[in-house]
């Protein structure tokens, strides 16, 4: 199956600092990537959808200026948590999907999940 | 929007069968996934149903009834390693996933 990696897997930072998380599709071109957040004992909540080369679409209640998403290439998306605070401590998971490329309208169903990044803000 | 309901917790003994139900309401439907998630790990794919009926895959089976907005995941011959959270996830009209809160299954010896 398709492989998606995330880096780092763990990060501990001080309040007020910014943290960048990378999500890479290793063996396929990910035209669409998704960023989820999961608090303990809760399910995954979609934060935003990013398409290569365009601005991310954020879900309601997610601050776009706080969670900066860049999808600069077909294999890499980054999530930057700016001025992180303890309440941002969570498990961040990305997923990748390969839809149709330029000019081809096709939507895949399957999303391939990365292993997740655990963020702890002190 | 979507509304997805599944039980919070279930407990069963090793070797038994457990059925996890998922009911949903949605304005757009492009299928339903079941994922397994162990604590501290990302979800792993178990099954995908888009047509009505039963899909069997080894010890795990998944059923879908679109008219009833209902699915279940059946786990047979339970093993200790099956202790995990099981997530029901809808694929909406925009092909985005919406997850249920998850059902924590505890397998006892």
JSON list of C-alpha atoms in Angstrom, two decimals:
[
{"chain": "A", "resi": 1, "resn": "UNK", "atom": "CA", "xyz": [0.00, 0.00, 0.00]},
{"chain": "A", "resi": 2, "resn": "UNK", "atom": "CA", "xyz": [0.91, 3.66, -0.27]},
{"chain": "A", "resi": 3, "resn": "UNK", "atom": "CA", "xyz": [3.26, 5.05, 2.38]},
{"chain": "A", "resi": 4, "resn": "UNK", "atom": "CA", "xyz": [2.96, 8.39, 4.11]},
{"chain": "A", "resi": 5, "resn": "UNK", "atom": "CA", "xyz": [5.57, 9.64, 6.55]},
{"chain": "A", "resi": 6, "resn": "UNK", "atom": "CA", "xyz": [5.44, 12.40, 9.13]},
{"chain": "A", "resi": 7, "resn": "UNK", "atom": "CA", "xyz": [8.28, 14.22, 10.83]},
{"chain": "A", "resi": 8, "resn": "UNK", "atom": "CA", "xyz": [8.85, 14.69, 13.66]},
{"chain": "A", "resi": 9, "resn": "UNK", "atom": "CA", "xyz": [6.99, 11.93, 15.46]},
{"chain": "A", "resi": 10, "resn": "UNK", "atom": "CA", "xyz": [7.35, 13.69, 18.79]},
{"chain": "A", "resi": 11, "resn": "UNK", "atom": "CA", "xyz": [7.93, 17.33, 19.62]},
{"chain": "A", "resi": 12, "resn": "UNK", "atom": "CA", "xyz": [8.08, 19.15, 22.93]},
{"chain": "A", "resi": 13, "resn": "UNK", "atom": "CA", "xyz": [8.30, 22.92, 22.84]},
{"chain": "A", "resi": 14, "resn": "UNK", "atom": "CA", "xyz": [7.89, 25.97, 25.01]},
{"chain": "A", "resi": 15, "resn": "UNK", "atom": "CA", "xyz": [4.76, 28.08, 24.87]},
{"chain": "A", "resi": 16, "resn": "UNK", "atom": "CA", "xyz": [5.01, 30.80, 22.23]},
{"chain": "A", "resi": 17, "resn": "UNK", "atom": "CA", "xyz": [7.27, 28.95, 19.82]},
{"chain": "A", "resi": 18, "resn": "UNK", "atom": "CA", "xyz": [6.32, 27.72, 16.38]},
{"chain": "A", "resi": 19, "resn": "UNK", "atom": "CA", "xyz": [6.43, 24.10, 15.34]},
{"chain": "A", "resi": 20, "resn": "UNK", "atom": "CA", "xyz": [6.55, 22.73, 11.79]},
{"chain": "A", "resi": 21, "resn": "UNK", "atom": "CA", "xyz": [5.30, 19.25, 10.97]},
{"chain": "A", "resi": 22, "resn": "UNK", "atom": "CA", "xyz": [6.07, 17.63, 7.61]},
{"chain": "A", "resi": 23, "resn": "UNK", "atom": "CA", "xyz": [3.91, 15.11, 5.81]},
{"chain": "A", "resi": 24, "resn": "UNK", "atom": "CA", "xyz": [5.35, 13.25, 2.84]},
{"chain": "A", "resi": 25, "resn": "UNK", "atom": "CA", "xyz": [3.90, 10.75, 0.42]},
{"chain": "A", "resi": 26, "resn": "UNK", "atom": "CA", "xyz": [6.77, 8.40, -0.32]},
{"chain": "A", "resi": 27, "resn": "UNK", "atom": "CA", "xyz": [5.62, 6.35, -3.28]},
{"chain": "A", "resi": 28, "resn": "UNK", "atom": "CA", "xyz": [2.79, 8.27, -4.91]},
{"chain": "A", "resi": 29, "resn": "UNK", "atom": "CA", "xyz": [1.81, 11.81, -5.87]},
{"chain": "A", "resi": 30, "resn": "UNK", "atom": "CA", "xyz": [-0.58, 13.29, -3.34]},
{"chain": "A", "resi": 31, "resn": "UNK", "atom": "CA", "xyz": [-2.73, 15.88, -5.03]},
{"chain": "A", "resi": 32, "resn": "UNK", "atom": "CA", "xyz": [-4.72, 16.30, -1.84]},
{"chain": "A", "resi": 33, "resn": "UNK", "atom": "CA", "xyz": [-3.52, 16.13, 1.74]},
{"chain": "A", "resi": 34, "resn": "UNK", "atom": "CA", "xyz": [-5.56, 16.38, 4.93]},
{"chain": "A", "resi": 35, "resn": "UNK", "atom": "CA", "xyz": [-4.57, 17.46, 8.40]},
{"chain": "A", "resi": 36, "resn": "UNK", "atom": "CA", "xyz": [-6.37, 16.04, 11.43]},
{"chain": "A", "resi": 37, "resn": "UNK", "atom": "CA", "xyz": [-6.08, 16.64, 15.13]},
{"chain": "A", "resi": 38, "resn": "UNK", "atom": "CA", "xyz": [-6.96, 14.14, 17.83]},
{"chain": "A", "resi": 39, "resn": "UNK", "atom": "CA", "xyz": [-7.26, 14.90, 21.53]},
{"chain": "A", "resi": 40, "resn": "UNK", "atom": "CA", "xyz": [-7.03, 12.05, 24.06]},
{"chain": "A", "resi": 41, "resn": "UNK", "atom": "CA", "xyz": [-9.98, 9.65, 23.95]},
{"chain": "A", "resi": 42, "resn": "UNK", "atom": "CA", "xyz": [-11.56, 11.62, 21.11]},
{"chain": "A", "resi": 43, "resn": "UNK", "atom": "CA", "xyz": [-11.86, 10.92, 17.42]},
{"chain": "A", "resi": 44, "resn": "UNK", "atom": "CA", "xyz": [-10.00, 12.54, 14.56]},
{"chain": "A", "resi": 45, "resn": "UNK", "atom": "CA", "xyz": [-11.16, 16.03, 13.68]},
{"chain": "A", "resi": 46, "resn": "UNK", "atom": "CA", "xyz": [-10.40, 17.36, 10.22]},
{"chain": "A", "resi": 47, "resn": "UNK", "atom": "CA", "xyz": [-8.56, 20.67, 10.43]},
{"chain": "A", "resi": 48, "resn": "UNK", "atom": "CA", "xyz": [-7.94, 21.48, 6.79]},
{"chain": "A", "resi": 49, "resn": "UNK", "atom": "CA", "xyz": [-7.67, 20.16, 3.27]},
{"chain": "A", "resi": 50, "resn": "UNK", "atom": "CA", "xyz": [-4.76, 21.17, 1.10]},
{"chain": "A", "resi": 51, "resn": "UNK", "atom": "CA", "xyz": [-4.36, 20.80, -2.63]},
{"chain": "A", "resi": 52, "resn": "UNK", "atom": "CA", "xyz": [-0.98, 21.08, -4.28]},
{"chain": "A", "resi": 53, "resn": "UNK", "atom": "CA", "xyz": [-0.25, 24.61, -5.42]},
{"chain": "A", "resi": 54, "resn": "UNK", "atom": "CA", "xyz": [-3.33, 26.25, -3.90]},
{"chain": "A", "resi": 55, "resn": "UNK", "atom": "CA", "xyz": [-4.45, 27.61, -0.56]},
{"chain": "A", "resi": 56, "resn": "UNK", "atom": "CA", "xyz": [-5.70, 25.23, 2.07]},
{"chain": "A", "resi": 57, "resn": "UNK", "atom": "CA", "xyz": [-9.38, 25.00, 2.94]},
{"chain": "A", "resi": 58, "resn": "UNK", "atom": "CA", "xyz": [-9.91, 25.16, 6.68]},
{"chain": "A", "resi": 59, "resn": "UNK", "atom": "CA", "xyz": [-12.75, 23.61, 8.62]},
{"chain": "A", "resi": 60, "resn": "UNK", "atom": "CA", "xyz": [-15.00, 25.79, 10.70]},
{"chain": "A", "resi": 61, "resn": "UNK", "atom": "CA", "xyz": [-13.40, 26.83, 13.96]},
{"chain": "A", "resi": 62, "resn": "UNK", "atom": "CA", "xyz": [-9.81, 26.25, 12.83]},
{"chain": "A", "resi": 63, "resn": "UNK", "atom": "CA", "xyz": [-7.71, 29.42, 12.80]},
{"chain": "A", "resi": 64, "resn": "UNK", "atom": "CA", "xyz": [-5.90, 29.69, 9.48]},
{"chain": "A", "resi": 65, "resn": "UNK", "atom": "CA", "xyz": [-3.39, 32.21, 10.85]},
{"chain": "A", "resi": 66, "resn": "UNK", "atom": "CA", "xyz": [-2.46, 29.89, 13.67]},
{"chain": "A", "resi": 67, "resn": "UNK", "atom": "CA", "xyz": [-2.23, 26.67, 11.67]},
{"chain": "A", "resi": 68, "resn": "UNK", "atom": "CA", "xyz": [-0.33, 27.49, 8.51]},
{"chain": "A", "resi": 69, "resn": "UNK", "atom": "CA", "xyz": [-0.50, 24.84, 5.82]},
{"chain": "A", "resi": 70, "resn": "UNK", "atom": "CA", "xyz": [1.70, 24.68, 2.76]},
{"chain": "A", "resi": 71, "resn": "UNK", "atom": "CA", "xyz": [1.41, 22.07, 0.02]},
{"chain": "A", "resi": 72, "resn": "UNK", "atom": "CA", "xyz": [4.25, 23.12, -2.24]},
{"chain": "A", "resi": 73, "resn": "UNK", "atom": "CA", "xyz": [4.78, 19.86, -4.05]},
{"chain": "A", "resi": 74, "resn": "UNK", "atom": "CA", "xyz": [2.94, 16.67, -4.89]},
{"chain": "A", "resi": 75, "resn": "UNK", "atom": "CA", "xyz": [4.80, 14.80, -2.16]},
{"chain": "A", "resi": 76, "resn": "UNK", "atom": "CA", "xyz": [5.06, 17.30, 0.67]},
{"chain": "A", "resi": 77, "resn": "UNK", "atom": "CA", "xyz": [2.68, 19.26, 2.88]},
{"chain": "A", "resi": 78, "resn": "UNK", "atom": "CA", "xyz": [3.65, 21.12, 6.03]},
{"chain": "A", "resi": 79, "resn": "UNK", "atom": "CA", "xyz": [1.63, 22.25, 9.02]},
{"chain": "A", "resi": 80, "resn": "UNK", "atom": "CA", "xyz": [3.10, 25.03, 11.14]},
{"chain": "A", "resi": 81, "resn": "UNK", "atom": "CA", "xyz": [1.57, 25.63, 14.54]},
{"chain": "A", "resi": 82, "resn": "UNK", "atom": "CA", "xyz": [2.43, 29.26, 15.21]},
{"chain": "A", "resi": 83, "resn": "UNK", "atom": "CA", "xyz": [2.85, 30.62, 18.73]},
{"chain": "A", "resi": 84, "resn": "UNK", "atom": "CA", "xyz": [1.93, 27.28, 20.22]},
{"chain": "A", "resi": 85, "resn": "UNK", "atom": "CA", "xyz": [0.18, 27.15, 23.58]},
{"chain": "A", "resi": 86, "resn": "UNK", "atom": "CA", "xyz": [-0.51, 24.24, 25.93]},
{"chain": "A", "resi": 87, "resn": "UNK", "atom": "CA", "xyz": [-4.04, 23.86, 24.56]},
{"chain": "A", "resi": 88, "resn": "UNK", "atom": "CA", "xyz": [-2.50, 23.05, 21.16]},
{"chain": "A", "resi": 89, "resn": "UNK", "atom": "CA", "xyz": [-0.95, 19.92, 22.63]},
{"chain": "A", "resi": 90, "resn": "UNK", "atom": "CA", "xyz": [-2.46, 17.10, 20.63]},
{"chain": "A", "resi": 91, "resn": "UNK", "atom": "CA", "xyz": [-1.84, 14.28, 18.18]},
{"chain": "A", "resi": 92, "resn": "UNK", "atom": "CA", "xyz": [-1.62, 15.66, 14.65]},
{"chain": "A", "resi": 93, "resn": "UNK", "atom": "CA", "xyz": [-2.16, 13.22, 11.79]},
{"chain": "A", "resi": 94, "resn": "UNK", "atom": "CA", "xyz": [-1.90, 13.85, 8.08]},
{"chain": "A", "resi": 95, "resn": "UNK", "atom": "CA", "xyz": [-3.34, 11.81, 5.28]},
{"chain": "A", "resi": 96, "resn": "UNK", "atom": "CA", "xyz": [-2.74, 11.86, 1.56]},
{"chain": "A", "resi": 97, "resn": "UNK", "atom": "CA", "xyz": [-4.92, 11.08, -1.40]},
{"chain": "A", "resi": 98, "resn": "UNK", "atom": "CA", "xyz": [-4.11, 10.82, -5.08]},
{"chain": "A", "resi": 99, "resn": "UNK", "atom": "CA", "xyz": [-6.83, 12.45, -7.16]},
{"chain": "A", "resi": 100, "resn": "UNK", "atom": "CA", "xyz": [-6.68, 13.21, -10.85]},
{"chain": "A", "resi": 101, "resn": "UNK", "atom": "CA", "xyz": [-3.79, 15.34, -12.03]},
{"chain": "A", "resi": 102, "resn": "UNK", "atom": "CA", "xyz": [-4.01, 18.41, -14.26]},
{"chain": "A", "resi": 103, "resn": "UNK", "atom": "CA", "xyz": [-7.12, 18.41, -16.36]},
{"chain": "A", "resi": 104, "resn": "UNK", "atom": "CA", "xyz": [-8.40, 15.07, -15.10]},
{"chain": "A", "resi": 105, "resn": "UNK", "atom": "CA", "xyz": [-11.35, 15.24, -12.69]},
{"chain": "A", "resi": 106, "resn": "UNK", "atom": "CA", "xyz": [-11.14, 12.14, -10.58]},
{"chain": "A", "resi": 107, "resn": "UNK", "atom": "CA", "xyz": [-11.53, 11.68, -6.86]},
{"chain": "A", "resi": 108, "resn": "UNK", "atom": "CA", "xyz": [-10.05, 8.78, -5.07]},
{"chain": "A", "resi": 109, "resn": "UNK", "atom": "CA", "xyz": [-11.72, 7.59, -1.92]},
{"chain": "A", "resi": 110, "resn": "UNK", "atom": "CA", "xyz": [-8.85, 6.08, 0.01]},
{"chain": "A", "resi": 111, "resn": "UNK", "atom": "CA", "xyz": [-6.73, 8.30, 2.19]},
{"chain": "A", "resi": 112, "resn": "UNK", "atom": "CA", "xyz": [-3.41, 7.00, 3.42]},
{"chain": "A", "resi": 113, "resn": "UNK", "atom": "CA", "xyz": [-2.53, 8.09, 6.92]},
{"chain": "A", "resi": 114, "resn": "UNK", "atom": "CA", "xyz": [0.82, 9.12, 8.27]},
{"chain": "A", "resi": 115, "resn": "UNK", "atom": "CA", "xyz": [2.01, 7.78, 11.63]},
{"chain": "A", "resi": 116, "resn": "UNK", "atom": "CA", "xyz": [1.12, 11.01, 13.44]},
{"chain": "A", "resi": 117, "resn": "UNK", "atom": "CA", "xyz": [3.02, 13.68, 15.37]},
{"chain": "A", "resi": 118, "resn": "UNK", "atom": "CA", "xyz": [2.55, 14.09, 19.08]},
{"chain": "A", "resi": 119, "resn": "UNK", "atom": "CA", "xyz": [2.95, 17.72, 20.14]},
{"chain": "A", "resi": 120, "resn": "UNK", "atom": "CA", "xyz": [3.40, 18.73, 23.75]},
{"chain": "A", "resi": 121, "resn": "UNK", "atom": "CA", "xyz": [3.54, 22.44, 24.52]},
{"chain": "A", "resi": 122, "resn": "UNK", "atom": "CA", "xyz": [4.88, 23.30, 27.95]},
{"chain": "B", "resi": 1, "resn": "UNK", "atom": "CA", "xyz": [-23.18, 17.91, 7.70]},
{"chain": "B", "resi": 2, "resn": "UNK", "atom": "CA", "xyz": [-22.76, 14.45, 9.10]},
{"chain": "B", "resi": 3, "resn": "UNK", "atom": "CA", "xyz": [-23.89, 12.79, 12.31]},
{"chain": "B", "resi": 4, "resn": "UNK", "atom": "CA", "xyz": [-22.18, 9.53, 13.19]},
{"chain": "B", "resi": 5, "resn": "UNK", "atom": "CA", "xyz": [-23.01, 7.40, 16.22]},
{"chain": "B", "resi": 6, "resn": "UNK", "atom": "CA", "xyz": [-21.19, 4.38, 17.56]},
{"chain": "B", "resi": 7, "resn": "UNK", "atom": "CA", "xyz": [-20.97, 2.91, 21.06]},
{"chain": "B", "resi": 8, "resn": "UNK", "atom": "CA", "xyz": [-18.24, 4.24, 23.30]},
{"chain": "B", "resi": 9, "resn": "UNK", "atom": "CA", "xyz": [-16.97, 0.98, 24.73]},
{"chain": "B", "resi": 10, "resn": "UNK", "atom": "CA", "xyz": [-17.37, -2.76, 24.32]},
{"chain": "B", "resi": 11, "resn": "UNK", "atom": "CA", "xyz": [-15.80, -5.66, 26.20]},
{"chain": "B", "resi": 12, "resn": "UNK", "atom": "CA", "xyz": [-15.53, -9.25, 25.06]},
{"chain": "B", "resi": 13, "resn": "UNK", "atom": "CA", "xyz": [-13.55, -12.37, 25.87]},
{"chain": "B", "resi": 14, "resn": "UNK", "atom": "CA", "xyz": [-10.81, -13.89, 23.77]},
{"chain": "B", "resi": 15, "resn": "UNK", "atom": "CA", "xyz": [-12.21, -16.12, 21.02]},
{"chain": "B", "resi": 16, "resn": "UNK", "atom": "CA", "xyz": [-15.63, -14.48, 21.07]},
{"chain": "B", "resi": 17, "resn": "UNK", "atom": "CA", "xyz": [-17.40, -12.35, 18.47]},
{"chain": "B", "resi": 18, "resn": "UNK", "atom": "CA", "xyz": [-18.12, -8.65, 18.80]},
{"chain": "B", "resi": 19, "resn": "UNK", "atom": "CA", "xyz": [-20.28, -6.48, 16.57]},
{"chain": "B", "resi": 20, "resn": "UNK", "atom": "CA", "xyz": [-19.73, -2.73, 16.51]},
{"chain": "B", "resi": 21, "resn": "UNK", "atom": "CA", "xyz": [-22.63, -0.76, 15.12]},
{"chain": "B", "resi": 22, "resn": "UNK", "atom": "CA", "xyz": [-22.44, 2.60, 13.40]},
{"chain": "B", "resi": 23, "resn": "UNK", "atom": "CA", "xyz": [-25.45, 4.70, 12.44]},
{"chain": "B", "resi": 24, "resn": "UNK", "atom": "CA", "xyz": [-25.17, 7.84, 10.42]},
{"chain": "B", "resi": 25, "resn": "UNK", "atom": "CA", "xyz": [-26.98, 10.73, 8.83]},
{"chain": "B", "resi": 26, "resn": "UNK", "atom": "CA", "xyz": [-25.39, 12.52, 5.93]},
{"chain": "B", "resi": 27, "resn": "UNK", "atom": "CA", "xyz": [-26.28, 14.75, 3.03]},
{"chain": "B", "resi": 28, "resn": "UNK", "atom": "CA", "xyz": [-23.77, 13.18, 0.68]},
{"chain": "B", "resi": 29, "resn": "UNK", "atom": "CA", "xyz": [-22.42, 9.63, 0.71]},
{"chain": "B", "resi": 30, "resn": "UNK", "atom": "CA", "xyz": [-19.49, 8.09, -1.08]},
{"chain": "B", "resi": 31, "resn": "UNK", "atom": "CA", "xyz": [-18.86, 5.13, 1.15]},
{"chain": "B", "resi": 32, "resn": "UNK", "atom": "CA", "xyz": [-17.97, 4.17, 4.70]},
{"chain": "B", "resi": 33, "resn": "UNK", "atom": "CA", "xyz": [-14.66, 3.11, 6.17]},
{"chain": "B", "resi": 34, "resn": "UNK", "atom": "CA", "xyz": [-13.78, 1.18, 9.28]},
{"chain": "B", "resi": 35, "resn": "UNK", "atom": "CA", "xyz": [-10.38, 1.88, 10.81]},
{"chain": "B", "resi": 36, "resn": "UNK", "atom": "CA", "xyz": [-8.54, 0.33, 13.74]},
{"chain": "B", "resi": 37, "resn": "UNK", "atom": "CA", "xyz": [-6.51, 2.62, 15.96]},
{"chain": "B", "resi": 38, "resn": "UNK", "atom": "CA", "xyz": [-4.23, 1.50, 18.74]},
{"chain": "B", "resi": 39, "resn": "UNK", "atom": "CA", "xyz": [-3.43, 4.03, 21.44]},
{"chain": "B", "resi": 40, "resn": "UNK", "atom": "CA", "xyz": [-0.90, 6.61, 20.28]},
{"chain": "B", "resi": 41, "resn": "UNK", "atom": "CA", "xyz": [-0.90, 5.39, 16.68]},
{"chain": "B", "resi": 42, "resn": "UNK", "atom": "CA", "xyz": [-2.52, 6.50, 13.45]},
{"chain": "B", "resi": 43, "resn": "UNK", "atom": "CA", "xyz": [-5.60, 4.69, 12.14]},
{"chain": "B", "resi": 44, "resn": "UNK", "atom": "CA", "xyz": [-5.10, 1.64, 9.94]},
{"chain": "B", "resi": 45, "resn": "UNK", "atom": "CA", "xyz": [-7.52, 0.61, 7.23]},
{"chain": "B", "resi": 46, "resn": "UNK", "atom": "CA", "xyz": [-9.86, -2.30, 7.87]},
{"chain": "B", "resi": 47, "resn": "UNK", "atom": "CA", "xyz": [-12.66, -2.06, 5.33]},
{"chain": "B", "resi": 48, "resn": "UNK", "atom": "CA", "xyz": [-14.53, 0.10, 2.86]},
{"chain": "B", "resi": 49, "resn": "UNK", "atom": "CA", "xyz": [-18.19, -0.33, 1.86]},
{"chain": "B", "resi": 50, "resn": "UNK", "atom": "CA", "xyz": [-19.99, 1.71, -0.74]},
{"chain": "B", "resi": 51, "resn": "UNK", "atom": "CA", "xyz": [-22.67, -0.78, -1.81]},
{"chain": "B", "resi": 52, "resn": "UNK", "atom": "CA", "xyz": [-25.18, -2.54, 0.43]},
{"chain": "B", "resi": 53, "resn": "UNK", "atom": "CA", "xyz": [-24.19, -5.89, 1.80]},
{"chain": "B", "resi": 54, "resn": "UNK", "atom": "CA", "xyz": [-21.52, -7.77, 3.67]},
{"chain": "B", "resi": 55, "resn": "UNK", "atom": "CA", "xyz": [-17.81, -7.62, 2.91]},
{"chain": "B", "resi": 56, "resn": "UNK", "atom": "CA", "xyz": [-15.79, -10.38, 4.53]},
{"chain": "B", "resi": 57, "resn": "UNK", "atom": "CA", "xyz": [-12.05, -10.18, 5.02]},
{"chain": "B", "resi": 58, "resn": "UNK", "atom": "CA", "xyz": [-10.61, -12.87, 7.25]},
{"chain": "B", "resi": 59, "resn": "UNK", "atom": "CA", "xyz": [-11.71, -12.43, 10.85]},
{"chain": "B", "resi": 60, "resn": "UNK", "atom": "CA", "xyz": [-13.23, -9.03, 10.10]},
{"chain": "B", "resi": 61, "resn": "UNK", "atom": "CA", "xyz": [-16.45, -8.37, 8.20]},
{"chain": "B", "resi": 62, "resn": "UNK", "atom": "CA", "xyz": [-18.27, -5.13, 7.49]},
{"chain": "B", "resi": 63, "resn": "UNK", "atom": "CA", "xyz": [-21.88, -4.59, 6.54]},
{"chain": "B", "resi": 64, "resn": "UNK", "atom": "CA", "xyz": [-23.63, -1.60, 5.04]},
{"chain": "B", "resi": 65, "resn": "UNK", "atom": "CA", "xyz": [-27.27, -0.62, 4.55]},
{"chain": "B", "resi": 66, "resn": "UNK", "atom": "CA", "xyz": [-27.47, 2.75, 2.84]},
{"chain": "B", "resi": 67, "resn": "UNK", "atom": "CA", "xyz": [-31.25, 3.02, 3.16]},
{"chain": "B", "resi": 68, "resn": "UNK", "atom": "CA", "xyz": [-31.03, 2.56, 6.93]},
{"chain": "B", "resi": 69, "resn": "UNK", "atom": "CA", "xyz": [-27.89, 4.66, 7.41]},
{"chain": "B", "resi": 70, "resn": "UNK", "atom": "CA", "xyz": [-26.34, 1.71, 9.20]},
{"chain": "B", "resi": 71, "resn": "UNK", "atom": "CA", "xyz": [-23.12, -0.23, 9.19]},
{"chain": "B", "resi": 72, "resn": "UNK", "atom": "CA", "xyz": [-21.48, -2.73, 11.46]},
{"chain": "B", "resi": 73, "resn": "UNK", "atom": "CA", "xyz": [-18.03, -4.20, 11.90]},
{"chain": "B", "resi": 74, "resn": "UNK", "atom": "CA", "xyz": [-17.91, -7.81, 12.99]},
{"chain": "B", "resi": 75, "resn": "UNK", "atom": "CA", "xyz": [-14.81, -9.12, 14.70]},
{"chain": "B", "resi": 76, "resn": "UNK", "atom": "CA", "xyz": [-14.62, -12.90, 15.01]},
{"chain": "B", "resi": 77, "resn": "UNK", "atom": "CA", "xyz": [-12.27, -15.14, 16.99]},
{"chain": "B", "resi": 78, "resn": "UNK", "atom": "CA", "xyz": [-11.15, -12.20, 19.07]},
{"chain": "B", "resi": 79, "resn": "UNK", "atom": "CA", "xyz": [-7.50, -11.97, 20.01]},
{"chain": "B", "resi": 80, "resn": "UNK", "atom": "CA", "xyz": [-5.86, -9.85, 22.67]},
{"chain": "B", "resi": 81, "resn": "UNK", "atom": "CA", "xyz": [-4.21, -7.73, 19.97]},
{"chain": "B", "resi": 82, "resn": "UNK", "atom": "CA", "xyz": [-7.69, -6.71, 18.76]},
{"chain": "B", "resi": 83, "resn": "UNK", "atom": "CA", "xyz": [-8.00, -4.47, 21.83]},
{"chain": "B", "resi": 84, "resn": "UNK", "atom": "CA", "xyz": [-8.12, -1.05, 20.18]},
{"chain": "B", "resi": 85, "resn": "UNK", "atom": "CA", "xyz": [-10.39, 1.77, 19.15]},
{"chain": "B", "resi": 86, "resn": "UNK", "atom": "CA", "xyz": [-12.50, 1.16, 16.05]},
{"chain": "B", "resi": 87, "resn": "UNK", "atom": "CA", "xyz": [-13.49, 4.19, 14.02]},
{"chain": "B", "resi": 88, "resn": "UNK", "atom": "CA", "xyz": [-16.42, 4.45, 11.65]},
{"chain": "B", "resi": 89, "resn": "UNK", "atom": "CA", "xyz": [-15.75, 7.12, 8.98]},
{"chain": "B", "resi": 90, "resn": "UNK", "atom": "CA", "xyz": [-18.06, 8.49, 6.31]},
{"chain": "B", "resi": 91, "resn": "UNK", "atom": "CA", "xyz": [-16.92, 9.70, 2.92]},
{"chain": "B", "resi": 92, "resn": "UNK", "atom": "CA", "xyz": [-19.04, 12.73, 2.18]},
{"chain": "B", "resi": 93, "resn": "UNK", "atom": "CA", "xyz": [-20.06, 14.32, -1.09]},
{"chain": "B", "resi": 94, "resn": "UNK", "atom": "CA", "xyz": [-16.73, 16.18, -1.28]},
{"chain": "B", "resi": 95, "resn": "UNK", "atom": "CA", "xyz": [-14.81, 12.95, -0.69]},
{"chain": "B", "resi": 96, "resn": "UNK", "atom": "CA", "xyz": [-13.73, 14.12, 2.76]},
{"chain": "B", "resi": 97, "resn": "UNK", "atom": "CA", "xyz": [-13.74, 11.80, 5.75]},
{"chain": "B", "resi": 98, "resn": "UNK", "atom": "CA", "xyz": [-15.85, 12.42, 8.84]},
{"chain": "B", "resi": 99, "resn": "UNK", "atom": "CA", "xyz": [-15.02, 10.21, 11.78]},
{"chain": "B", "resi": 100, "resn": "UNK", "atom": "CA", "xyz": [-17.23, 8.85, 14.51]},
{"chain": "B", "resi": 101, "resn": "UNK", "atom": "CA", "xyz": [-16.01, 9.13, 18.09]},
{"chain": "B", "resi": 102, "resn": "UNK", "atom": "CA", "xyz": [-14.73, 5.58, 18.03]},
{"chain": "B", "resi": 103, "resn": "UNK", "atom": "CA", "xyz": [-15.55, 2.43, 19.96]},
{"chain": "B", "resi": 104, "resn": "UNK", "atom": "CA", "xyz": [-12.95, 1.14, 22.40]},
{"chain": "B", "resi": 105, "resn": "UNK", "atom": "CA", "xyz": [-12.92, -2.65, 22.38]},
{"chain": "B", "resi": 106, "resn": "UNK", "atom": "CA", "xyz": [-11.30, -4.43, 25.30]},
{"chain": "B", "resi": 107, "resn": "UNK", "atom": "CA", "xyz": [-10.55, -8.12, 24.88]},
{"chain": "B", "resi": 108, "resn": "UNK", "atom": "CA", "xyz": [-10.23, -10.07, 28.13]},
{"chain": "B", "resi": 109, "resn": "UNK", "atom": "CA", "xyz": [-8.53, -13.41, 28.55]}
]
